[in-house]
CSV table of N, CA and C in Angstrom, one decimal:
chain,number,residue,atom,x,y,z
B,1,MET,N,70.5,-76.4,-106.0
B,1,MET,CA,70.2,-74.7,-105.9
B,1,MET,C,69.9,-74.4,-104.5
B,2,LEU,N,70.7,-73.6,-104.4
B,2,LEU,CA,70.3,-72.7,-103.0
B,2,LEU,C,70.2,-71.3,-103.0
B,3,ILE,N,68.9,-71.0,-102.4
B,3,ILE,CA,68.8,-69.6,-102.6
B,3,ILE,C,68.2,-69.2,-101.1
B,4,ASN,N,69.5,-68.4,-100.6
B,4,ASN,CA,69.3,-67.8,-99.0
B,4,ASN,C,69.2,-68.9,-97.9
B,5,GLY,N,69.7,-70.1,-98.5
B,5,GLY,CA,69.5,-70.9,-97.6
B,5,GLY,C,68.6,-72.1,-97.1
B,6,GLU,N,67.6,-71.7,-98.4
B,6,GLU,CA,66.5,-72.8,-98.7
B,6,GLU,C,66.8,-73.6,-100.0
B,7,GLN,N,66.7,-74.9,-100.0
B,7,GLN,CA,66.9,-75.6,-101.5
B,7,GLN,C,65.6,-75.7,-102.1
B,8,ALA,N,66.2,-75.6,-103.3
B,8,ALA,CA,64.9,-75.4,-104.5
B,8,ALA,C,64.7,-76.6,-105.1
B,9,ILE,N,63.8,-77.5,-104.9
B,9,ILE,CA,63.7,-78.6,-105.5
B,9,ILE,C,63.0,-78.5,-107.0
B,10,ILE,N,63.8,-78.9,-107.9
B,10,ILE,CA,63.1,-79.1,-109.2
B,10,ILE,C,61.6,-80.0,-109.6
B,11,LYS,N,60.7,-79.4,-109.9
B,11,LYS,CA,59.8,-80.4,-110.1
B,11,LYS,C,59.4,-80.5,-111.5
B,12,HIS,N,58.6,-81.6,-111.8
B,12,HIS,CA,58.2,-82.1,-113.1
B,12,HIS,C,57.7,-80.8,-113.8
B,13,PRO,N,56.3,-80.2,-113.4
B,13,PRO,CA,55.6,-79.3,-114.1
B,13,PRO,C,56.7,-78.1,-114.7
B,14,ILE,N,57.9,-77.5,-114.1
B,14,ILE,CA,58.7,-76.5,-114.3
B,14,ILE,C,58.9,-77.1,-115.9
B,15,THR,N,59.3,-78.5,-116.3
B,15,THR,CA,59.9,-78.9,-117.4
B,15,THR,C,58.7,-78.7,-118.5
B,16,CYS,N,57.5,-79.5,-118.2
B,16,CYS,CA,56.4,-79.0,-118.9
B,16,CYS,C,55.9,-77.7,-119.3
B,17,ASP,N,56.3,-76.9,-118.5
B,17,ASP,CA,55.8,-75.4,-118.8
B,17,ASP,C,56.9,-74.7,-119.5
B,18,ALA,N,58.3,-75.1,-119.5
B,18,ALA,CA,59.1,-74.8,-120.4
B,18,ALA,C,58.8,-75.1,-122.0
B,19,LEU,N,58.4,-76.0,-121.9
B,19,LEU,CA,58.1,-76.8,-123.6
B,19,LEU,C,56.7,-76.4,-124.0
B,20,GLN,N,56.0,-76.3,-122.8
B,20,GLN,CA,54.8,-75.5,-123.7
B,20,GLN,C,54.9,-74.0,-124.0
B,21,MET,N,55.9,-73.0,-123.8
B,21,MET,CA,56.0,-71.9,-123.8
B,21,MET,C,57.0,-72.0,-125.2
B,22,ALA,N,57.7,-72.8,-125.1
B,22,ALA,CA,58.8,-72.9,-126.7
B,22,ALA,C,57.7,-73.2,-127.8
B,23,LEU,N,56.7,-74.3,-128.0
B,23,LEU,CA,55.8,-74.4,-128.6
B,23,LEU,C,54.7,-73.5,-129.0
B,24,TRP,N,54.4,-72.9,-128.1
B,24,TRP,CA,53.6,-71.3,-128.3
B,24,TRP,C,54.5,-70.6,-129.2
B,25,ARG,N,55.6,-70.1,-128.7
B,25,ARG,CA,56.4,-69.3,-129.2
B,25,ARG,C,56.9,-69.6,-130.7
B,26,ARG,N,56.8,-70.9,-131.1
B,26,ARG,CA,57.1,-71.2,-132.5
B,26,ARG,C,56.1,-71.8,-133.2
B,27,LYS,N,54.9,-71.7,-132.7
B,27,LYS,CA,53.7,-71.9,-133.7
B,27,LYS,C,53.8,-73.4,-134.2
B,28,ARG,N,53.8,-74.2,-133.2
B,28,ARG,CA,53.9,-75.5,-133.7
B,28,ARG,C,54.7,-76.0,-134.8
B,29,PRO,N,56.0,-76.0,-134.1
B,29,PRO,CA,56.9,-76.5,-135.1
B,29,PRO,C,56.8,-78.0,-135.5
B,30,GLU,N,57.6,-78.4,-136.8
B,30,GLU,CA,57.4,-79.9,-137.3
B,30,GLU,C,58.4,-80.2,-137.3
B,31,ASN,N,58.9,-82.0,-137.1
B,31,ASN,CA,59.9,-82.6,-137.1
B,31,ASN,C,60.8,-82.3,-136.0
B,32,VAL,N,60.7,-82.0,-134.8
B,32,VAL,CA,61.5,-81.8,-133.4
B,32,VAL,C,62.0,-82.8,-132.6
B,33,ILE,N,63.2,-82.6,-132.2
B,33,ILE,CA,63.8,-83.7,-131.2
B,33,ILE,C,63.9,-82.8,-130.1
B,34,ILE,N,63.5,-83.3,-129.0
B,34,ILE,CA,63.3,-82.9,-127.6
B,34,ILE,C,64.7,-83.5,-126.9
B,35,HIS,N,65.8,-83.0,-127.0
B,35,HIS,CA,67.2,-83.5,-126.3
B,35,HIS,C,67.2,-82.9,-124.8
B,36,THR,N,67.2,-83.8,-123.8
B,36,THR,CA,67.1,-83.7,-122.5
B,36,THR,C,68.3,-84.2,-121.9
B,37,VAL,N,68.8,-83.9,-120.6
B,37,VAL,CA,69.8,-84.4,-119.5
B,37,VAL,C,68.9,-85.5,-119.1
B,38,ARG,N,69.5,-86.4,-118.2
B,38,ARG,CA,68.9,-87.5,-117.8
B,38,ARG,C,68.4,-87.8,-116.3
B,39,GLY,N,68.2,-86.2,-116.0
B,39,GLY,CA,67.5,-85.9,-114.5
B,39,GLY,C,66.1,-86.3,-114.9
B,40,GLY,N,65.7,-86.9,-113.6
B,40,GLY,CA,64.1,-87.3,-113.4
B,40,GLY,C,63.1,-86.3,-113.9
B,41,GLN,N,63.6,-85.1,-113.4
B,41,GLN,CA,62.3,-84.1,-114.2
B,41,GLN,C,61.9,-84.4,-115.5
B,42,TYR,N,62.8,-84.9,-116.1
B,42,TYR,CA,62.5,-84.7,-117.6
B,42,TYR,C,62.2,-86.5,-118.1
B,43,CYS,N,61.8,-87.2,-117.2
B,43,CYS,CA,61.3,-88.8,-117.6
B,43,CYS,C,60.2,-88.5,-117.0
B,44,SER,N,59.6,-87.9,-116.3
B,44,SER,CA,58.0,-87.9,-115.7
B,44,SER,C,57.1,-88.2,-116.9
B,45,SER,N,55.8,-89.2,-116.6
B,45,SER,CA,55.0,-89.4,-117.7
B,45,SER,C,54.3,-88.2,-118.2
B,46,ASP,N,54.3,-86.7,-117.2
B,46,ASP,CA,53.7,-85.5,-117.9
B,46,ASP,C,54.4,-85.4,-118.9
B,47,ASP,N,55.8,-85.2,-119.1
B,47,ASP,CA,56.5,-84.6,-120.1
B,47,ASP,C,56.1,-85.7,-121.4
B,48,ASN,N,56.2,-87.1,-121.0
B,48,ASN,CA,56.4,-88.0,-122.2
B,48,ASN,C,54.9,-87.9,-123.0
B,49,THR,N,53.8,-87.6,-122.0
B,49,THR,CA,52.2,-87.2,-122.7
B,49,THR,C,52.3,-86.0,-123.4
B,50,LEU,N,53.0,-85.0,-123.0
B,50,LEU,CA,53.1,-83.8,-123.6
B,50,LEU,C,53.9,-83.8,-125.1
B,51,LEU,N,55.0,-84.6,-124.8
B,51,LEU,CA,55.7,-85.0,-125.9
B,51,LEU,C,54.9,-85.3,-127.0
B,52,LYS,N,54.1,-86.8,-126.8
B,52,LYS,CA,53.3,-87.5,-127.7
B,52,LYS,C,52.1,-86.3,-128.1
B,53,ARG,N,51.7,-85.8,-127.5
B,53,ARG,CA,50.5,-84.7,-127.6
B,53,ARG,C,50.7,-83.9,-129.0
B,54,HIS,N,52.1,-83.4,-128.8
B,54,HIS,CA,52.5,-82.6,-129.6
B,54,HIS,C,53.0,-83.3,-131.2
B,55,ASN,N,53.3,-84.3,-131.2
B,55,ASN,CA,54.2,-85.1,-131.8
B,55,ASN,C,55.7,-84.7,-132.0
B,56,LEU,N,56.3,-84.6,-130.7
B,56,LEU,CA,57.6,-84.3,-130.8
B,56,LEU,C,58.1,-85.9,-130.1
B,57,ARG,N,59.6,-86.0,-130.8
B,57,ARG,CA,60.2,-87.1,-130.4
B,57,ARG,C,61.2,-86.8,-129.3
B,58,GLY,N,61.5,-87.6,-128.3
B,58,GLY,CA,62.1,-87.3,-127.0
B,58,GLY,C,63.6,-88.3,-127.4
B,59,SER,N,64.4,-87.6,-127.0
B,59,SER,CA,65.8,-87.9,-127.1
B,59,SER,C,66.8,-87.7,-125.7
B,60,MET,N,67.6,-88.7,-125.3
B,60,MET,CA,68.2,-88.6,-124.1
B,60,MET,C,69.5,-89.6,-124.3
B,61,SER,N,70.5,-88.9,-124.0
B,61,SER,CA,71.8,-89.3,-124.1
B,61,SER,C,72.0,-90.8,-123.7
B,62,ALA,N,73.0,-91.5,-124.0
B,62,ALA,CA,73.5,-92.8,-123.1
B,62,ALA,C,74.4,-92.4,-121.8
B,63,LYS,N,74.1,-92.7,-120.7
B,63,LYS,CA,75.0,-92.7,-119.6
B,63,LYS,C,76.1,-92.6,-120.1
B,64,GLY,N,77.2,-91.4,-119.5
B,64,GLY,CA,78.7,-91.2,-119.9
B,64,GLY,C,78.7,-90.5,-121.1
B,65,CYS,N,78.0,-90.3,-122.0
B,65,CYS,CA,78.3,-89.7,-123.3
B,65,CYS,C,78.0,-88.2,-123.3
B,66,GLY,N,79.3,-87.7,-122.9
B,66,GLY,CA,79.3,-86.0,-122.7
B,66,GLY,C,78.9,-85.3,-123.8
B,67,TYR,N,79.5,-85.7,-124.8
B,67,TYR,CA,79.4,-84.9,-126.1
B,67,TYR,C,78.1,-84.4,-126.3
B,68,ASP,N,77.2,-85.3,-126.0
B,68,ASP,CA,75.5,-84.9,-126.5
B,68,ASP,C,75.0,-84.0,-125.9
B,69,ASN,N,75.7,-83.4,-124.5
B,69,ASN,CA,75.1,-82.6,-123.7
B,69,ASN,C,76.1,-81.4,-123.9
B,70,ALA,N,77.1,-81.2,-124.8
B,70,ALA,CA,78.2,-80.0,-124.6
B,70,ALA,C,77.3,-78.9,-124.8
B,71,CYS,N,76.5,-78.7,-126.0
B,71,CYS,CA,75.9,-77.1,-126.0
B,71,CYS,C,75.2,-76.6,-124.9
B,72,VAL,N,74.4,-77.7,-124.1
B,72,VAL,CA,73.7,-77.5,-122.8
B,72,VAL,C,74.4,-76.8,-121.6
B,73,GLU,N,75.4,-77.6,-121.5
B,73,GLU,CA,76.6,-77.5,-120.6
B,73,GLU,C,77.3,-76.2,-120.8
B,74,SER,N,77.5,-75.8,-122.0
B,74,SER,CA,78.2,-74.4,-122.4
B,74,SER,C,77.2,-73.2,-122.1
B,75,PHE,N,75.7,-73.7,-122.5
B,75,PHE,CA,74.8,-72.4,-122.0
B,75,PHE,C,74.7,-72.1,-120.6
B,76,PHE,N,74.8,-73.4,-119.5
B,76,PHE,CA,74.6,-73.4,-118.4
B,76,PHE,C,75.9,-72.7,-117.5
B,77,HIS,N,77.1,-72.9,-118.1
B,77,HIS,CA,78.5,-72.1,-117.9
B,77,HIS,C,78.0,-70.5,-117.8
B,78,SER,N,77.7,-70.2,-119.2
B,78,SER,CA,77.0,-69.0,-119.8
B,78,SER,C,76.3,-68.3,-118.5
B,79,LEU,N,75.2,-68.8,-118.3
B,79,LEU,CA,74.2,-68.3,-117.4
B,79,LEU,C,74.8,-68.4,-116.1
B,80,LYS,N,75.7,-69.4,-115.7
B,80,LYS,CA,76.1,-68.8,-114.2
B,80,LYS,C,77.4,-67.7,-113.9
B,81,VAL,N,78.0,-67.9,-115.1
B,81,VAL,CA,79.1,-66.5,-115.2
B,81,VAL,C,78.8,-65.4,-115.6
B,82,GLU,N,77.9,-65.4,-116.5
B,82,GLU,CA,77.1,-63.7,-117.0
B,82,GLU,C,76.0,-63.6,-116.2
B,83,CYS,N,75.1,-64.1,-115.4
B,83,CYS,CA,73.9,-63.8,-114.9
B,83,CYS,C,73.8,-63.9,-113.3
B,84,ILE,N,74.4,-65.2,-112.9
B,84,ILE,CA,74.0,-65.7,-111.3
B,84,ILE,C,75.4,-65.5,-110.6
B,85,HIS,N,76.6,-65.8,-110.9
B,85,HIS,CA,77.7,-65.8,-110.2
B,85,HIS,C,77.9,-64.4,-109.5
B,86,GLY,N,77.9,-64.5,-108.2
B,86,GLY,CA,78.2,-63.2,-107.2
B,86,GLY,C,77.0,-62.6,-107.3
B,87,GLU,N,75.9,-63.0,-107.5
B,87,GLU,CA,74.7,-62.2,-107.0
B,87,GLU,C,73.9,-63.2,-105.8
B,88,SER,N,73.3,-62.2,-105.0
B,88,SER,CA,72.2,-62.7,-104.4
B,88,SER,C,71.0,-62.2,-104.2
B,89,PHE,N,70.1,-63.1,-104.4
B,89,PHE,CA,69.1,-62.8,-104.7
B,89,PHE,C,67.8,-63.1,-103.6
B,90,ALA,N,67.0,-62.2,-103.3
B,90,ALA,CA,66.2,-61.6,-102.2
B,90,ALA,C,65.3,-63.0,-101.9
B,91,SER,N,64.8,-63.5,-103.7
B,91,SER,CA,63.3,-64.5,-103.6
B,91,SER,C,63.9,-65.4,-104.6
B,92,ARG,N,63.0,-66.3,-104.5
B,92,ARG,CA,63.1,-67.4,-105.6
B,92,ARG,C,62.6,-66.7,-106.9
B,93,GLU,N,61.4,-65.8,-106.9
B,93,GLU,CA,60.7,-65.3,-107.8
B,93,GLU,C,61.6,-64.0,-108.6
B,94,ILE,N,62.4,-63.3,-107.8
B,94,ILE,CA,63.3,-62.5,-108.0
B,94,ILE,C,64.5,-63.3,-108.9
B,95,MET,N,64.7,-64.5,-108.4
B,95,MET,CA,65.8,-65.2,-109.4
B,95,MET,C,65.5,-65.8,-110.5
B,96,ARG,N,63.9,-66.1,-110.7
B,96,ARG,CA,63.4,-66.5,-111.7
B,96,ARG,C,63.6,-65.4,-112.5
B,97,ARG,N,62.7,-64.6,-112.2
B,97,ARG,CA,62.7,-63.3,-113.1
B,97,ARG,C,64.1,-63.2,-113.8
B,98,THR,N,65.2,-62.9,-113.1
B,98,THR,CA,66.4,-62.8,-113.6
B,98,THR,C,66.9,-63.3,-114.7
B,99,VAL,N,66.8,-64.8,-114.4
B,99,VAL,CA,67.4,-65.8,-115.4
B,99,VAL,C,66.2,-65.6,-116.5
B,100,PHE,N,65.0,-65.7,-116.5
B,100,PHE,CA,63.8,-65.6,-117.7
B,100,PHE,C,64.4,-64.6,-118.6
B,101,ASN,N,64.9,-63.6,-118.0
B,101,ASN,CA,65.2,-62.1,-118.6
B,101,ASN,C,66.6,-62.3,-119.6
B,102,TYR,N,67.4,-63.1,-118.6
B,102,TYR,CA,68.8,-63.5,-119.3
B,102,TYR,C,68.6,-64.1,-120.3
B,103,ILE,N,67.8,-65.3,-120.4
B,103,ILE,CA,67.6,-66.1,-121.2
B,103,ILE,C,66.7,-65.6,-122.6
B,104,GLY,N,65.6,-65.0,-122.3
B,104,GLY,CA,64.8,-64.2,-123.6
B,104,GLY,C,65.5,-62.8,-124.0
B,105,CYS,N,65.9,-62.1,-123.0
B,105,CYS,CA,66.5,-60.9,-123.7
B,105,CYS,C,67.7,-61.0,-124.1
B,106,ASP,N,68.7,-61.4,-123.0
B,106,ASP,CA,70.3,-61.2,-123.6
B,106,ASP,C,70.7,-62.7,-124.1
B,107,TYR,N,70.5,-63.4,-123.7
B,107,TYR,CA,71.1,-64.7,-124.3
B,107,TYR,C,70.5,-65.3,-126.1
B,108,ASN,N,69.4,-65.1,-126.0
B,108,ASN,CA,69.0,-65.4,-127.4
B,108,ASN,C,69.0,-64.7,-128.6
B,109,ARG,N,69.0,-63.3,-127.9
B,109,ARG,CA,68.4,-61.9,-128.8
B,109,ARG,C,70.0,-61.5,-129.5
B,110,TRP,N,70.9,-61.3,-128.5
B,110,TRP,CA,72.1,-60.6,-128.8
B,110,TRP,C,73.2,-61.6,-128.6
B,111,ARG,N,73.3,-62.7,-127.7
B,111,ARG,CA,74.8,-63.0,-128.0
B,111,ARG,C,75.2,-64.0,-128.9
B,112,ARG,N,76.2,-63.9,-129.6
B,112,ARG,CA,76.7,-64.6,-130.8
B,112,ARG,C,77.4,-65.8,-130.4
B,113,HIS,N,76.9,-66.9,-130.9
B,113,HIS,CA,77.4,-68.2,-130.7
B,113,HIS,C,78.2,-68.7,-131.9
B,114,SER,N,79.5,-69.4,-131.5
B,114,SER,CA,79.9,-69.9,-132.6
B,114,SER,C,79.4,-71.2,-133.3
B,115,ALA,N,79.0,-71.8,-132.7
B,115,ALA,CA,77.7,-73.1,-132.6
B,115,ALA,C,76.9,-72.7,-133.9
B,116,CYS,N,76.3,-71.1,-133.6
B,116,CYS,CA,75.5,-70.7,-134.5
B,116,CYS,C,76.3,-69.9,-136.0
B,117,GLY,N,77.2,-70.0,-135.8
B,117,GLY,CA,78.2,-69.3,-137.4
B,117,GLY,C,78.2,-67.9,-136.8
B,118,GLY,N,78.2,-67.6,-135.8
B,118,GLY,CA,78.5,-66.3,-135.3
B,118,GLY,C,77.1,-65.3,-135.2
B,119,LEU,N,76.1,-65.9,-135.1
B,119,LEU,CA,74.5,-65.4,-135.1
B,119,LEU,C,74.3,-65.7,-133.7
B,120,SER,N,73.4,-64.9,-132.8
B,120,SER,CA,72.6,-64.9,-132.0
B,120,SER,C,71.6,-66.2,-132.3
B,121,PRO,N,71.1,-66.8,-131.3
B,121,PRO,CA,70.3,-68.3,-131.5
B,121,PRO,C,69.0,-67.5,-132.3
B,122,GLU,N,68.5,-66.2,-131.8
B,122,GLU,CA,67.4,-65.8,-132.5
B,122,GLU,C,67.5,-65.7,-134.3
B,123,GLN,N,68.7,-64.8,-134.4
B,123,GLN,CA,69.4,-64.6,-135.7
B,123,GLN,C,69.3,-66.1,-136.4
B,124,PHE,N,70.1,-66.9,-136.0
B,124,PHE,CA,70.2,-68.3,-136.7
B,124,PHE,C,69.0,-68.8,-137.1
B,125,GLU,N,67.9,-69.0,-136.0
B,125,GLU,CA,66.6,-69.6,-136.3
B,125,GLU,C,66.0,-68.9,-137.3
B,126,ASN,N,65.8,-67.3,-137.0
B,126,ASN,CA,64.9,-66.8,-137.9
B,126,ASN,C,65.7,-66.9,-139.6
B,127,HIS,N,67.0,-67.1,-139.8
B,127,HIS,CA,67.6,-67.1,-141.0
B,127,HIS,C,67.5,-68.6,-141.7
B,128,ASN,N,67.4,-69.4,-140.7
B,128,ASN,CA,67.1,-71.2,-141.2
B,128,ASN,C,65.7,-71.1,-141.4
B,129,LEU,N,64.8,-70.6,-140.8
B,129,LEU,CA,63.3,-70.8,-141.0
B,129,LEU,C,62.9,-70.2,-142.5
B,130,ALA,N,63.6,-69.1,-142.5
B,130,ALA,CA,63.0,-68.3,-143.9
B,130,ALA,C,62.7,-68.7,-145.2
């Protein structure tokens, strides 16, 4: 990832922060499987400790199994096309806020998905948890 010519390095704590936020928002869900990509940031001892602490099951696809990650790849395509492509961010913080707002406000709340039966992820989750 490049921002104004600087390389942004993905660090382990960002994955823990994202998981902590998801757990807080969903008020301690049960029977959850966390499916990640094979990147090193998802294999850290911090991540594994966090999964165990919250009784979550980690899942990682086998090398070369592209179908396991299809919905994540679709999400990143949408993120790049609808939010990032053609933009020039003055700082990492501005890019972080832009992506955060896209995911939290646009993607999860109103964008309809065929995998969710034409509902937004938020509508789908609310419907299935009711």
